[in-house]
Tab-separated table of N, CA and C in Angstrom:
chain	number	residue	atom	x	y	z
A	216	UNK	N	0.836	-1.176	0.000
A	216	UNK	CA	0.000	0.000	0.000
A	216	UNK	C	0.876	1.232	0.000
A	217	UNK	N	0.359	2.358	-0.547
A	217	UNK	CA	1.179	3.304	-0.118
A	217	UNK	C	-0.258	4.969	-0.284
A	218	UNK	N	0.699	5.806	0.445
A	218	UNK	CA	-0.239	7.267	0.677
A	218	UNK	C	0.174	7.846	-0.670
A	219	UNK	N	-0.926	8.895	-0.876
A	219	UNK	CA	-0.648	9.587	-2.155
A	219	UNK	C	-2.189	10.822	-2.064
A	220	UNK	N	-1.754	11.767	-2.655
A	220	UNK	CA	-3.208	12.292	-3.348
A	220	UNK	C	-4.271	11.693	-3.678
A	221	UNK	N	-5.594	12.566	-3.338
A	221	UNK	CA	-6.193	11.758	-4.372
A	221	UNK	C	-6.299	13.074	-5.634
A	222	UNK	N	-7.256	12.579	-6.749
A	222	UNK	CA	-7.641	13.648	-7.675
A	222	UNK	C	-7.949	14.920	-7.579
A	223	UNK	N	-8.957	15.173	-6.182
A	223	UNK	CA	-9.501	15.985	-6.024
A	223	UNK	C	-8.581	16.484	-5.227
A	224	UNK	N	-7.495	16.474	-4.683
A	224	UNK	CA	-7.036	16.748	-3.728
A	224	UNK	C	-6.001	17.758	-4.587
A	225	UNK	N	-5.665	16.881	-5.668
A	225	UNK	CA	-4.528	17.466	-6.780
A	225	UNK	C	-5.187	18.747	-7.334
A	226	UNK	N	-6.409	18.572	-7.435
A	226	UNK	CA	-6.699	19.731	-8.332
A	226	UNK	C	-7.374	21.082	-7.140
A	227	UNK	N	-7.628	20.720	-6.311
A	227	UNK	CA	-7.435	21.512	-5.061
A	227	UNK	C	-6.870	22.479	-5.045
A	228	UNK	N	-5.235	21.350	-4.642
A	228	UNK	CA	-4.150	22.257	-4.625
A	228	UNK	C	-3.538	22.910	-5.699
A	229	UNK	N	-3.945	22.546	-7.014
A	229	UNK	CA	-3.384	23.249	-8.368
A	229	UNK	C	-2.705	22.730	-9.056
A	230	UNK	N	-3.001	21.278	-8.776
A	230	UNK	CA	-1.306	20.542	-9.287
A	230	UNK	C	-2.537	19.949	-10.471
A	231	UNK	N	-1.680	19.698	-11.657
A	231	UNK	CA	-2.015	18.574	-12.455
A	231	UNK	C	-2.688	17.085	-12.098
A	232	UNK	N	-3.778	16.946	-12.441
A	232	UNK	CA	-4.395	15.705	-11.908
A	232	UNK	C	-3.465	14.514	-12.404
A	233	UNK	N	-2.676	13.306	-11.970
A	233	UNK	CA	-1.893	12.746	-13.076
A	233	UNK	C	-3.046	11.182	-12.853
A	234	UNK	N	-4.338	11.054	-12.559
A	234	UNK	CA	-4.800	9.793	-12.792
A	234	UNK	C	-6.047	10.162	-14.182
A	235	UNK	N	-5.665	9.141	-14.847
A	235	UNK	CA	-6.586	9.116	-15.458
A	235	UNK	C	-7.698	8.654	-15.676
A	236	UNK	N	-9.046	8.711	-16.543
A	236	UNK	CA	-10.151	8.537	-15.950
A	236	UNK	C	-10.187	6.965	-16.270
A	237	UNK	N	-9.783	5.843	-17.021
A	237	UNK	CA	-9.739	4.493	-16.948
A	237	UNK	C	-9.129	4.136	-15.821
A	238	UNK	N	-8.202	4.833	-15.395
A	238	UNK	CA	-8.022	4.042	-13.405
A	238	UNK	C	-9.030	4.514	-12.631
A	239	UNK	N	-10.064	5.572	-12.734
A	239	UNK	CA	-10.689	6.109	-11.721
A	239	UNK	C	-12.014	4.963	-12.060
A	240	UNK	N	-12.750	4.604	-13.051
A	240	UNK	CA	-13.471	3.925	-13.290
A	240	UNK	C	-13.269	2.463	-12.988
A	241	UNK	N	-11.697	1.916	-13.134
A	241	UNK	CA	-11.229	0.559	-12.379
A	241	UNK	C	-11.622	0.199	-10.927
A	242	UNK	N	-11.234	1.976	-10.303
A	242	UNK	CA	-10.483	1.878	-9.514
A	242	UNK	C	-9.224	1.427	-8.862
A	243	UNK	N	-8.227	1.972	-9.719
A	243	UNK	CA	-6.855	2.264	-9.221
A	243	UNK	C	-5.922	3.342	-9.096
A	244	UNK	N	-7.044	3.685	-7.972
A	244	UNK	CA	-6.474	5.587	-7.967
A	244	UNK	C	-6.655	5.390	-6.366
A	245	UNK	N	-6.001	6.188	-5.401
A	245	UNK	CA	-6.022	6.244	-4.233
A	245	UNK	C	-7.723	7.126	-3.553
A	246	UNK	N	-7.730	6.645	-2.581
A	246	UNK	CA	-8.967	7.144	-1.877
A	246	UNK	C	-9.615	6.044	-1.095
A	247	UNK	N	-10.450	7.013	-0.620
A	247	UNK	CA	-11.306	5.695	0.425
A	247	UNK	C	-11.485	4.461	-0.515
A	248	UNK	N	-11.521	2.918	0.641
A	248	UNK	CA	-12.169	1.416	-0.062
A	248	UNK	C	-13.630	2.163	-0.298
A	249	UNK	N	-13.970	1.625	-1.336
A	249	UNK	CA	-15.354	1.151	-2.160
A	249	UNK	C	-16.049	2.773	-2.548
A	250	UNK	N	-15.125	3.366	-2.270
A	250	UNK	CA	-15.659	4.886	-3.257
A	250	UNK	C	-15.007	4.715	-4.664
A	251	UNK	N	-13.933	4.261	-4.874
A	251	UNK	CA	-12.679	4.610	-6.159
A	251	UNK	C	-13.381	3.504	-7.314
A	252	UNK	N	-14.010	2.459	-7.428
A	252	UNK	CA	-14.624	1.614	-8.009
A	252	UNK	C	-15.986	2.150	-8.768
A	253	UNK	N	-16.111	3.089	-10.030
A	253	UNK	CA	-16.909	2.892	-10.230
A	253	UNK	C	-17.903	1.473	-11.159
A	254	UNK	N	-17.378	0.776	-11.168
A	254	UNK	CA	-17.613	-0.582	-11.628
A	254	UNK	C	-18.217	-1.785	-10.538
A	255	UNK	N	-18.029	-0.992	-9.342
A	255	UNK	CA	-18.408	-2.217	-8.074
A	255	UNK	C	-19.479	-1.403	-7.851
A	256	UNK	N	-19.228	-0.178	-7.685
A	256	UNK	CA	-20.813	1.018	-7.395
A	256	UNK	C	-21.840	0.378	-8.268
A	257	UNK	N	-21.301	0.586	-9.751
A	257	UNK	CA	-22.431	0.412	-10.185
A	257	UNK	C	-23.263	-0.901	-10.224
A	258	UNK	N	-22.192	-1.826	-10.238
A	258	UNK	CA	-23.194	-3.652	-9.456
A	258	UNK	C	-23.511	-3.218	-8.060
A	259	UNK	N	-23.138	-2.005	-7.042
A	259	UNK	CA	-24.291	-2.486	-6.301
A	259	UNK	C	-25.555	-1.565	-6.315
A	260	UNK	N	-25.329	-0.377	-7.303
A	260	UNK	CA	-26.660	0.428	-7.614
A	260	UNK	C	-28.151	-0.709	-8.549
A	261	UNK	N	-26.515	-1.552	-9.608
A	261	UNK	CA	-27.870	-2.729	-9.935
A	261	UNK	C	-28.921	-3.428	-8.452
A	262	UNK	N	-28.070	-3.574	-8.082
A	262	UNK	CA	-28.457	-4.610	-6.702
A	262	UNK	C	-29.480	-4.201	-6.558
A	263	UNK	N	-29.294	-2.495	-5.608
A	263	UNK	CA	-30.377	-1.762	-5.080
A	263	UNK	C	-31.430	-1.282	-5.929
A	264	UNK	N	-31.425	-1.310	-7.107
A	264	UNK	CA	-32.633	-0.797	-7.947
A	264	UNK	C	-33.387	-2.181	-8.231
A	265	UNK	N	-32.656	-3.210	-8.180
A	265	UNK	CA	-33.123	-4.722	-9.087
A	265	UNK	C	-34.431	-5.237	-7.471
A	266	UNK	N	-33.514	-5.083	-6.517
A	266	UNK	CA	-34.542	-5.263	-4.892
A	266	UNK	C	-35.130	-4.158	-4.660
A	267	UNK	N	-35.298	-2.939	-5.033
A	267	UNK	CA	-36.440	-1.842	-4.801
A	267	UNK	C	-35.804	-1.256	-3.802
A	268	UNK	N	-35.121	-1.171	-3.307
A	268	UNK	CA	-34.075	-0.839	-2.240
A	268	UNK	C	-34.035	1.258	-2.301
A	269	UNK	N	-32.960	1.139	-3.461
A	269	UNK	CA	-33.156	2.758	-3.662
A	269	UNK	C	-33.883	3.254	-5.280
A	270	UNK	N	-34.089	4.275	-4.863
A	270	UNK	CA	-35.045	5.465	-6.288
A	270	UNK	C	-33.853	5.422	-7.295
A	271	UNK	N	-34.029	5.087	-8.314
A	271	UNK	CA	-33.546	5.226	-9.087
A	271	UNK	C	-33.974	7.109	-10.235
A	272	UNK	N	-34.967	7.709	-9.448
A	272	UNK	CA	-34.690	9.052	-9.415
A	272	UNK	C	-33.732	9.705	-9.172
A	273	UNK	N	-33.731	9.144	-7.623
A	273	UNK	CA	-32.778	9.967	-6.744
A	273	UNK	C	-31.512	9.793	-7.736
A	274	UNK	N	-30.922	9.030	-7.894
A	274	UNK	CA	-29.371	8.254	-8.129
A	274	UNK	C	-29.353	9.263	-9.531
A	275	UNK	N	-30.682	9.262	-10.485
A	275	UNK	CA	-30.522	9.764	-11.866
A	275	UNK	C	-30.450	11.396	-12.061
A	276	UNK	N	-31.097	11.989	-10.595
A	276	UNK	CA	-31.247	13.169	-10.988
A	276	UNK	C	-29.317	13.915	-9.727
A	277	UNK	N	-29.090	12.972	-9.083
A	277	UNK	CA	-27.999	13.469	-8.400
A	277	UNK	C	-26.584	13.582	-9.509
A	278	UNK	N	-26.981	12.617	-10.835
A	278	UNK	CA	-26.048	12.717	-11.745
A	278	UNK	C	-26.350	13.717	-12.825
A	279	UNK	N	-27.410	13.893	-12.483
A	279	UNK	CA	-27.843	14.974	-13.715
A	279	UNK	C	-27.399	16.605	-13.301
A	280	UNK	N	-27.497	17.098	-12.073
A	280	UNK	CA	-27.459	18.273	-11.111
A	280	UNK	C	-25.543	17.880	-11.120
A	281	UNK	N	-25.160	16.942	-10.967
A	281	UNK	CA	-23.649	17.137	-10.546
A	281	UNK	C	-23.165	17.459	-11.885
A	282	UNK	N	-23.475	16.971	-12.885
A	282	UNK	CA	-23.272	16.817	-14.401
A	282	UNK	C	-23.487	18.685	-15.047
A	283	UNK	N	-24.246	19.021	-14.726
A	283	UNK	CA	-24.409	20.176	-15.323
A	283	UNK	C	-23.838	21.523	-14.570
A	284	UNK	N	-23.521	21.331	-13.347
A	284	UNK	CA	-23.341	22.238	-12.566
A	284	UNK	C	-21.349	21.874	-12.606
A	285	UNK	N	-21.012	20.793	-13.307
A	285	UNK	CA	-19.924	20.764	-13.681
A	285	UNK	C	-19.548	21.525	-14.819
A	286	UNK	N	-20.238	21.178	-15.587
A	286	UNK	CA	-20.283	22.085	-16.969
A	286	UNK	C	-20.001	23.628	-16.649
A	287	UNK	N	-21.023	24.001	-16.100
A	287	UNK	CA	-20.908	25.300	-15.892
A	287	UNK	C	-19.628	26.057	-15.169
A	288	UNK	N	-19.676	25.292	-13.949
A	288	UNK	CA	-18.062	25.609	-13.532
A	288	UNK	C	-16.719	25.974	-14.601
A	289	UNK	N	-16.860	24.835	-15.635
A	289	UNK	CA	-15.717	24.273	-16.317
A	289	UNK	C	-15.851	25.509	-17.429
A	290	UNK	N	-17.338	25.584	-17.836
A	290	UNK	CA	-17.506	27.063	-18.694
A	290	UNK	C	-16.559	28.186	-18.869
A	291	UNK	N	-17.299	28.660	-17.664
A	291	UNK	CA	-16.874	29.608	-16.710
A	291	UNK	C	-15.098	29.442	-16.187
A	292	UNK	N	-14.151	28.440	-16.085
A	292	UNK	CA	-13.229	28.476	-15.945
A	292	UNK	C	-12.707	28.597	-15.055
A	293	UNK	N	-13.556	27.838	-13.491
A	293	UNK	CA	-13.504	28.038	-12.027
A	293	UNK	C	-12.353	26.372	-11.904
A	294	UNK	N	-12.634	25.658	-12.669
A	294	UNK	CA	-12.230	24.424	-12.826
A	294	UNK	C	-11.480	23.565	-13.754
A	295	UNK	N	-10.096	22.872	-13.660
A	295	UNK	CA	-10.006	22.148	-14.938
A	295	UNK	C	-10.782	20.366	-15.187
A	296	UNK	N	-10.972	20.536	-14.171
A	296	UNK	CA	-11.864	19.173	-13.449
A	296	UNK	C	-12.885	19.289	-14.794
A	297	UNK	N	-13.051	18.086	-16.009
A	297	UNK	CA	-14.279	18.165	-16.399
A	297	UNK	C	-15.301	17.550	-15.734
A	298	UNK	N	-16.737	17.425	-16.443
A	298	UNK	CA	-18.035	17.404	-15.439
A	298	UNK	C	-17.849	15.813	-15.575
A	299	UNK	N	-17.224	14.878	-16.447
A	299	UNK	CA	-17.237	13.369	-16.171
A	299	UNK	C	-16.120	13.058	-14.563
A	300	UNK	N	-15.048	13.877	-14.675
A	300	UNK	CA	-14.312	13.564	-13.607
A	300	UNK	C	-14.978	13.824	-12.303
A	301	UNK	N	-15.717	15.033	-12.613
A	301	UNK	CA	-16.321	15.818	-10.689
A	301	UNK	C	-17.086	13.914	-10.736
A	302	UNK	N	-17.975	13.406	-11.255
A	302	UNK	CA	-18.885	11.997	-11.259
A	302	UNK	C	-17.757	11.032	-10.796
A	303	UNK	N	-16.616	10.840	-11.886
A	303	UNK	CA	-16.259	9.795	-11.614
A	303	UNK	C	-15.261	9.651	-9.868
A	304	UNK	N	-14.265	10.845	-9.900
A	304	UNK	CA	-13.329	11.337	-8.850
A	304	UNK	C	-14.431	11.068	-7.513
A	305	UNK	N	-13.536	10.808	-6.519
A	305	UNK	CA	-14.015	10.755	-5.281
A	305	UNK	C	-15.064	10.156	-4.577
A	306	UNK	N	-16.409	10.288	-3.817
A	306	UNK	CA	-17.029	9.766	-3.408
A	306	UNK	C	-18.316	10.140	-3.906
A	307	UNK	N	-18.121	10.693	-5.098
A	307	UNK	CA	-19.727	11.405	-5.790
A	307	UNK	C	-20.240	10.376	-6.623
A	308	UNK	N	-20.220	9.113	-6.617
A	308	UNK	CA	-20.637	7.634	-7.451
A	308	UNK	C	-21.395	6.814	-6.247
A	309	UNK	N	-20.441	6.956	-5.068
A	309	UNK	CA	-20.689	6.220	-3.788
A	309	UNK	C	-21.695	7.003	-2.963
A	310	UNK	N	-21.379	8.129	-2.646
A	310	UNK	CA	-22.704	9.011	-2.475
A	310	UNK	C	-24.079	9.488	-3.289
A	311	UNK	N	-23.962	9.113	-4.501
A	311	UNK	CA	-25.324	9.078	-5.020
A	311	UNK	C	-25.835	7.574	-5.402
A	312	UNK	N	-25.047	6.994	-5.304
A	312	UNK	CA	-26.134	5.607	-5.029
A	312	UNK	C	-26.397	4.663	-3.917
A	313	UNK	N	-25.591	5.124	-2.635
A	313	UNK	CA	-25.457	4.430	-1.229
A	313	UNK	C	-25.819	5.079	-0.322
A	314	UNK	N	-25.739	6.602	-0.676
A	314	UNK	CA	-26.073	7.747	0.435
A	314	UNK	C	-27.081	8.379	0.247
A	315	UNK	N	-27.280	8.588	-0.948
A	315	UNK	CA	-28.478	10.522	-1.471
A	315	UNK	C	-29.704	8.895	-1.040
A	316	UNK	N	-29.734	7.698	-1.720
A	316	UNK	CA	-31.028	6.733	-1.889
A	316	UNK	C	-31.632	6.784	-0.306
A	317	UNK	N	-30.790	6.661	0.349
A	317	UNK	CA	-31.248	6.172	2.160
A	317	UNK	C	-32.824	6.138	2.322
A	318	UNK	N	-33.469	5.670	2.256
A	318	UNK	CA	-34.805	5.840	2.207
A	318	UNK	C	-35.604	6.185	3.620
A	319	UNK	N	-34.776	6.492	4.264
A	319	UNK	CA	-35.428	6.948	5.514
A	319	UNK	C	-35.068	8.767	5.370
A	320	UNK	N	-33.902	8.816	5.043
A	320	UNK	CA	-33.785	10.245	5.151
A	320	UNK	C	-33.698	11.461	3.555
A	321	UNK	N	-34.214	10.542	3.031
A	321	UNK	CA	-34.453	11.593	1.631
A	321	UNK	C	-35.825	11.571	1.171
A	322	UNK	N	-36.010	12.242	0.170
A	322	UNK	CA	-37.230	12.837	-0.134
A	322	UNK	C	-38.234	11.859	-0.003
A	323	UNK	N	-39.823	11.571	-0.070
A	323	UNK	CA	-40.347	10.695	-0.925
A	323	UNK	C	-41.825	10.684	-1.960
A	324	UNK	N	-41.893	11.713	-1.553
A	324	UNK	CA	-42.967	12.358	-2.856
A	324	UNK	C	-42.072	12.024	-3.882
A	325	UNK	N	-42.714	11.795	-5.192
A	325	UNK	CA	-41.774	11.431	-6.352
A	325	UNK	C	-41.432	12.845	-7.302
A	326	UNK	N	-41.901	14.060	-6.846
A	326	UNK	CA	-41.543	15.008	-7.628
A	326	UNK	C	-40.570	15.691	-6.704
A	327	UNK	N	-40.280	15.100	-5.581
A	327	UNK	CA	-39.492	15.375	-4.573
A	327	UNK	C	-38.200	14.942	-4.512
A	328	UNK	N	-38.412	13.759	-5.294
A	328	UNK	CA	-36.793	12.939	-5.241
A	328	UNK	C	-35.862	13.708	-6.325
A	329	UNK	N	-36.507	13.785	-7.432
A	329	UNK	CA	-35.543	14.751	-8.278
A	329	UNK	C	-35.186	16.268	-7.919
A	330	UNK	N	-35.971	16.787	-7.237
A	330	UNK	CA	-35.523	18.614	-6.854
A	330	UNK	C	-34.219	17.782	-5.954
A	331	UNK	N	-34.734	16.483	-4.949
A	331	UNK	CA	-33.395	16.605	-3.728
A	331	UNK	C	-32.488	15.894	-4.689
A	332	UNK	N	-32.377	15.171	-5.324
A	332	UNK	CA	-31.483	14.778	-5.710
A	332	UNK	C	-30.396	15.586	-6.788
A	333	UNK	N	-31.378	16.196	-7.417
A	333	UNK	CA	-30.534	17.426	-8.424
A	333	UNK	C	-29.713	18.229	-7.255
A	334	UNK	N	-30.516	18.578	-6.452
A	334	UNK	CA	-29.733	19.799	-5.723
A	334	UNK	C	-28.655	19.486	-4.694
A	335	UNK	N	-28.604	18.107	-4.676
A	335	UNK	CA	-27.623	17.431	-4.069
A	335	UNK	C	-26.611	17.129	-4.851
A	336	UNK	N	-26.148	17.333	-6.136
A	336	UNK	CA	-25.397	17.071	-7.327
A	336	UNK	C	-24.622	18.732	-7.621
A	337	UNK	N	-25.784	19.422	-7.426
A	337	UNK	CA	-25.378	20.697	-7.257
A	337	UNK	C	-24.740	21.360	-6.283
A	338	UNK	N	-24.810	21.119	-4.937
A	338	UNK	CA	-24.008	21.657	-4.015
A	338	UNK	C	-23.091	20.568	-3.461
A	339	UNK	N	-22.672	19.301	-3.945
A	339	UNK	CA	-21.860	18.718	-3.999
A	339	UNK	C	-20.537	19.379	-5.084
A	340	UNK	N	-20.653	19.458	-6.156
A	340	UNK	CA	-19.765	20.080	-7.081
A	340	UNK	C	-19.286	21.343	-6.827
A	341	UNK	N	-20.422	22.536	-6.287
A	341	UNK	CA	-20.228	23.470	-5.733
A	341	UNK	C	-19.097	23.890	-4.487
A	342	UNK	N	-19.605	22.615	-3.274
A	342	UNK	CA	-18.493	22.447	-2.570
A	342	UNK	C	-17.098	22.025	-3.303
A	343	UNK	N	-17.020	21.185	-3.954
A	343	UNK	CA	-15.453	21.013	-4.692
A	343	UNK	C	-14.899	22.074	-5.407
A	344	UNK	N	-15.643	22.585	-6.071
A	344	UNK	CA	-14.852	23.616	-6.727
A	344	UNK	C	-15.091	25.148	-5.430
A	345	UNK	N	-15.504	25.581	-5.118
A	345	UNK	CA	-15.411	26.799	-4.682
A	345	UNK	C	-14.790	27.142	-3.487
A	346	UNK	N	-14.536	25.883	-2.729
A	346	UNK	CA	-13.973	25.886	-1.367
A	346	UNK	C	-12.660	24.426	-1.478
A	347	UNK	N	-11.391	25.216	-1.816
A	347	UNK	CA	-10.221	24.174	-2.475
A	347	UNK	C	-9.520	23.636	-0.887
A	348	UNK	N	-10.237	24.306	-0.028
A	348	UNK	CA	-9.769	23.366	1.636
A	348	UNK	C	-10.120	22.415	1.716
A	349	UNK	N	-11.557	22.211	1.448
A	349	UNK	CA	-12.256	20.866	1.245
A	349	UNK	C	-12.832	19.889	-0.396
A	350	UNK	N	-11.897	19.605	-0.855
A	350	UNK	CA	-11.935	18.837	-2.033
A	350	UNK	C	-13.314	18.459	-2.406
A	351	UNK	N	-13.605	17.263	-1.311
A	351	UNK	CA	-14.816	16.385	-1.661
A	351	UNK	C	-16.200	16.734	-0.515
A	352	UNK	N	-17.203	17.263	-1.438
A	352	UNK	CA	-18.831	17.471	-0.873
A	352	UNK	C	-19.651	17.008	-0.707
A	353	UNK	N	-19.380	15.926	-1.387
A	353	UNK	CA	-20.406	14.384	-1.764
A	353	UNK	C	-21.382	14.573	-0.637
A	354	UNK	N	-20.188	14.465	0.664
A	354	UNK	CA	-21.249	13.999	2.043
A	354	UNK	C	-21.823	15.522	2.751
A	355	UNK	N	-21.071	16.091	2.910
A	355	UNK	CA	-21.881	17.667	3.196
A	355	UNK	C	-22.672	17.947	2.060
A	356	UNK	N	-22.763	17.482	1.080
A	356	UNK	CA	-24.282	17.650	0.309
A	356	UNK	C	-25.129	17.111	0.823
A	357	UNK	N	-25.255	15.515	1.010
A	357	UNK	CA	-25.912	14.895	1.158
A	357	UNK	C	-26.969	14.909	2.881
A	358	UNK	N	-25.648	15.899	3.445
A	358	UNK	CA	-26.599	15.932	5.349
A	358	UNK	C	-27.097	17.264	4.936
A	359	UNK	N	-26.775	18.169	4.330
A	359	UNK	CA	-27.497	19.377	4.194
A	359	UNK	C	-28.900	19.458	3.516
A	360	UNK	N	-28.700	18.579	2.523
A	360	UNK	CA	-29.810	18.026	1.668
A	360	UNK	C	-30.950	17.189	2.851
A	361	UNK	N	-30.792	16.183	3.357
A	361	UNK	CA	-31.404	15.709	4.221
A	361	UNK	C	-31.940	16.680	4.868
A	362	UNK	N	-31.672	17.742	5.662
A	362	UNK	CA	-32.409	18.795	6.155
A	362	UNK	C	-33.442	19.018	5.503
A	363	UNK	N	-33.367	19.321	4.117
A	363	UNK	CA	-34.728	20.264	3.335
A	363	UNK	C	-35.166	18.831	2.937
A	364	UNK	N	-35.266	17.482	2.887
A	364	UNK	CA	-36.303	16.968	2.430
A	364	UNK	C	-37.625	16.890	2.962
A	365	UNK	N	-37.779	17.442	4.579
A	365	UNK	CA	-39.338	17.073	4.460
A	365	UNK	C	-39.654	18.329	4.401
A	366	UNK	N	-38.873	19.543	3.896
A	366	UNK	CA	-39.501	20.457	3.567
A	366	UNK	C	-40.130	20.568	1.937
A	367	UNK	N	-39.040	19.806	1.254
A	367	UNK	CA	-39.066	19.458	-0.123
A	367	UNK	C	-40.404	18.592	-0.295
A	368	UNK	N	-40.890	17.744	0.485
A	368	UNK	CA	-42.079	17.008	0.491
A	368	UNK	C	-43.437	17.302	0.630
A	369	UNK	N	-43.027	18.944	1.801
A	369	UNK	CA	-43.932	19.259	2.251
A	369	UNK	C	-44.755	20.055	0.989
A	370	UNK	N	-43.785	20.723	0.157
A	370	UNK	CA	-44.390	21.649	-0.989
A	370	UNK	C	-44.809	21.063	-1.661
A	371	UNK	N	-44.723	19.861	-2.372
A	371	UNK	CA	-45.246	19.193	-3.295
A	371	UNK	C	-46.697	18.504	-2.739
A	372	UNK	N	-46.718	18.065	-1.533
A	372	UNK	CA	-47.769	17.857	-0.686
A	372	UNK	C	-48.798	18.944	-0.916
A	373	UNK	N	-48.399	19.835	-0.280
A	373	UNK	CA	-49.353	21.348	-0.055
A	373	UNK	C	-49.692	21.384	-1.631
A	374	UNK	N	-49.008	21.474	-2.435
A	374	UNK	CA	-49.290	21.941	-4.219
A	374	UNK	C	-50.235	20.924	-4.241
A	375	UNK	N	-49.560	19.856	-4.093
A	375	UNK	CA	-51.118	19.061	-4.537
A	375	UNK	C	-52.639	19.171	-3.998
A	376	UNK	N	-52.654	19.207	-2.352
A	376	UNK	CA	-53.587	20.154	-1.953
A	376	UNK	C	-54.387	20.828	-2.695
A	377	UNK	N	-53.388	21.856	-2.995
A	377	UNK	CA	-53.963	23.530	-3.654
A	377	UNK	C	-54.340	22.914	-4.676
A	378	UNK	N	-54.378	21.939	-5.712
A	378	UNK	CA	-54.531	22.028	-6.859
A	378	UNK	C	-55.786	20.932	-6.732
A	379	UNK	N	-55.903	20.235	-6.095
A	379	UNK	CA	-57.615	19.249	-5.466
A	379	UNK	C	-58.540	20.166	-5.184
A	380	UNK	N	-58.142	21.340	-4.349
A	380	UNK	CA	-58.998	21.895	-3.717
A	380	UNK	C	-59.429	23.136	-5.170
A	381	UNK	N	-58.815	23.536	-5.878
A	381	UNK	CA	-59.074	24.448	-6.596
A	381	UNK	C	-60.293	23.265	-7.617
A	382	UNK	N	-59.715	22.439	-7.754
A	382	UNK	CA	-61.042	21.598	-8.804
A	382	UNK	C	-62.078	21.464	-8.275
A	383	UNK	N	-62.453	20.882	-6.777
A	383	UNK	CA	-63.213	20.814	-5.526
A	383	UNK	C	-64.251	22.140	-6.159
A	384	UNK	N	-63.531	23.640	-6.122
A	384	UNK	CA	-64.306	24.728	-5.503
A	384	UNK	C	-64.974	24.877	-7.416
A	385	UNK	N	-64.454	24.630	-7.990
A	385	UNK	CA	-64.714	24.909	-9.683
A	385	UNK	C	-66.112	24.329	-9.504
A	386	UNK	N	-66.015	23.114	-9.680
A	386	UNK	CA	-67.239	22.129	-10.047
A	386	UNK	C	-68.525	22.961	-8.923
């Protein structure tokens, strides 16, 4: 075994990332066990979608929000990190299909799972690029996010409400 950087850590500090993205997808790049694998993630995201386990919302829209909010960074020129690396690098594979799913503590209205899950993709990336002390956001997305889901539930709840009751008063 030995210590080393990881990706995010490199581009942090300003240095040239030197892994490339076929070791990060192997996993043979340094970092936490069972984050660096996106190939074991994704047999066990099969797992959990194949047993009903986690939303396959959640998982789709946390890649969609990290995905675009990479882009934009990279636009803009805050980052050399492209938007496949912010996905593949670090614990943002392992946190959107082991963590954002938790089914006790994320959304569960179904128009609910995609706002939390996008916006958990979004201030995950956000944290990496804008604050270079702390590399990886994955998981401070994911407890901050947990906060607003039963608020996130609650609106879609109430909307639906409002929108029964407005047919209710029509007729």
């Amino acid at each position: 075994t030995f210590t080393a950087a990881t990706p995010l850590g490199e581009a942090a500090a300003g240095l040239p990332v030197t892994t490339d993205l076929a070791n990060a997808v192997i996993g043979l790049i340094p970092g936490s066990i069972g984050e660096t694998s996106v190939i074991a993630i994704a047999l066990g995201a099969i797992l959990l979608l194949w047993t009903g386990v986690a939303s396959w919302k959640i998982m789709l829209s946390v890649f969609v929000g990290g995905a675009l909010t990479g882009l934009l960074f990279n636009s803009l020129g805050l980052t050399e990190i492209t938007w496949v690396e912010q996905l593949v690098y670090g614990g943002f594979c392992f946190g959107a299909v082991f963590m954002a799913t938790d089914p006790v503590t994320s959304a569960r209205t179904e128009g609910g799972k995609y706002i939390y899950g996008f916006l958990i993709g979004v201030v995950a990336v956000m944290v990496r690029v804008l604050n270079p002390g702390y590399p990886e956001g994955m998981m401070l997305a994911i407890l901050l996010l947990n906060l607003f889901a039963s608020l996130i539930d609650y609106c879609f709840v109430q909307s639906n409400i409002n929108m029964r009751a407005k047919r209710v008063s029509k007729k």
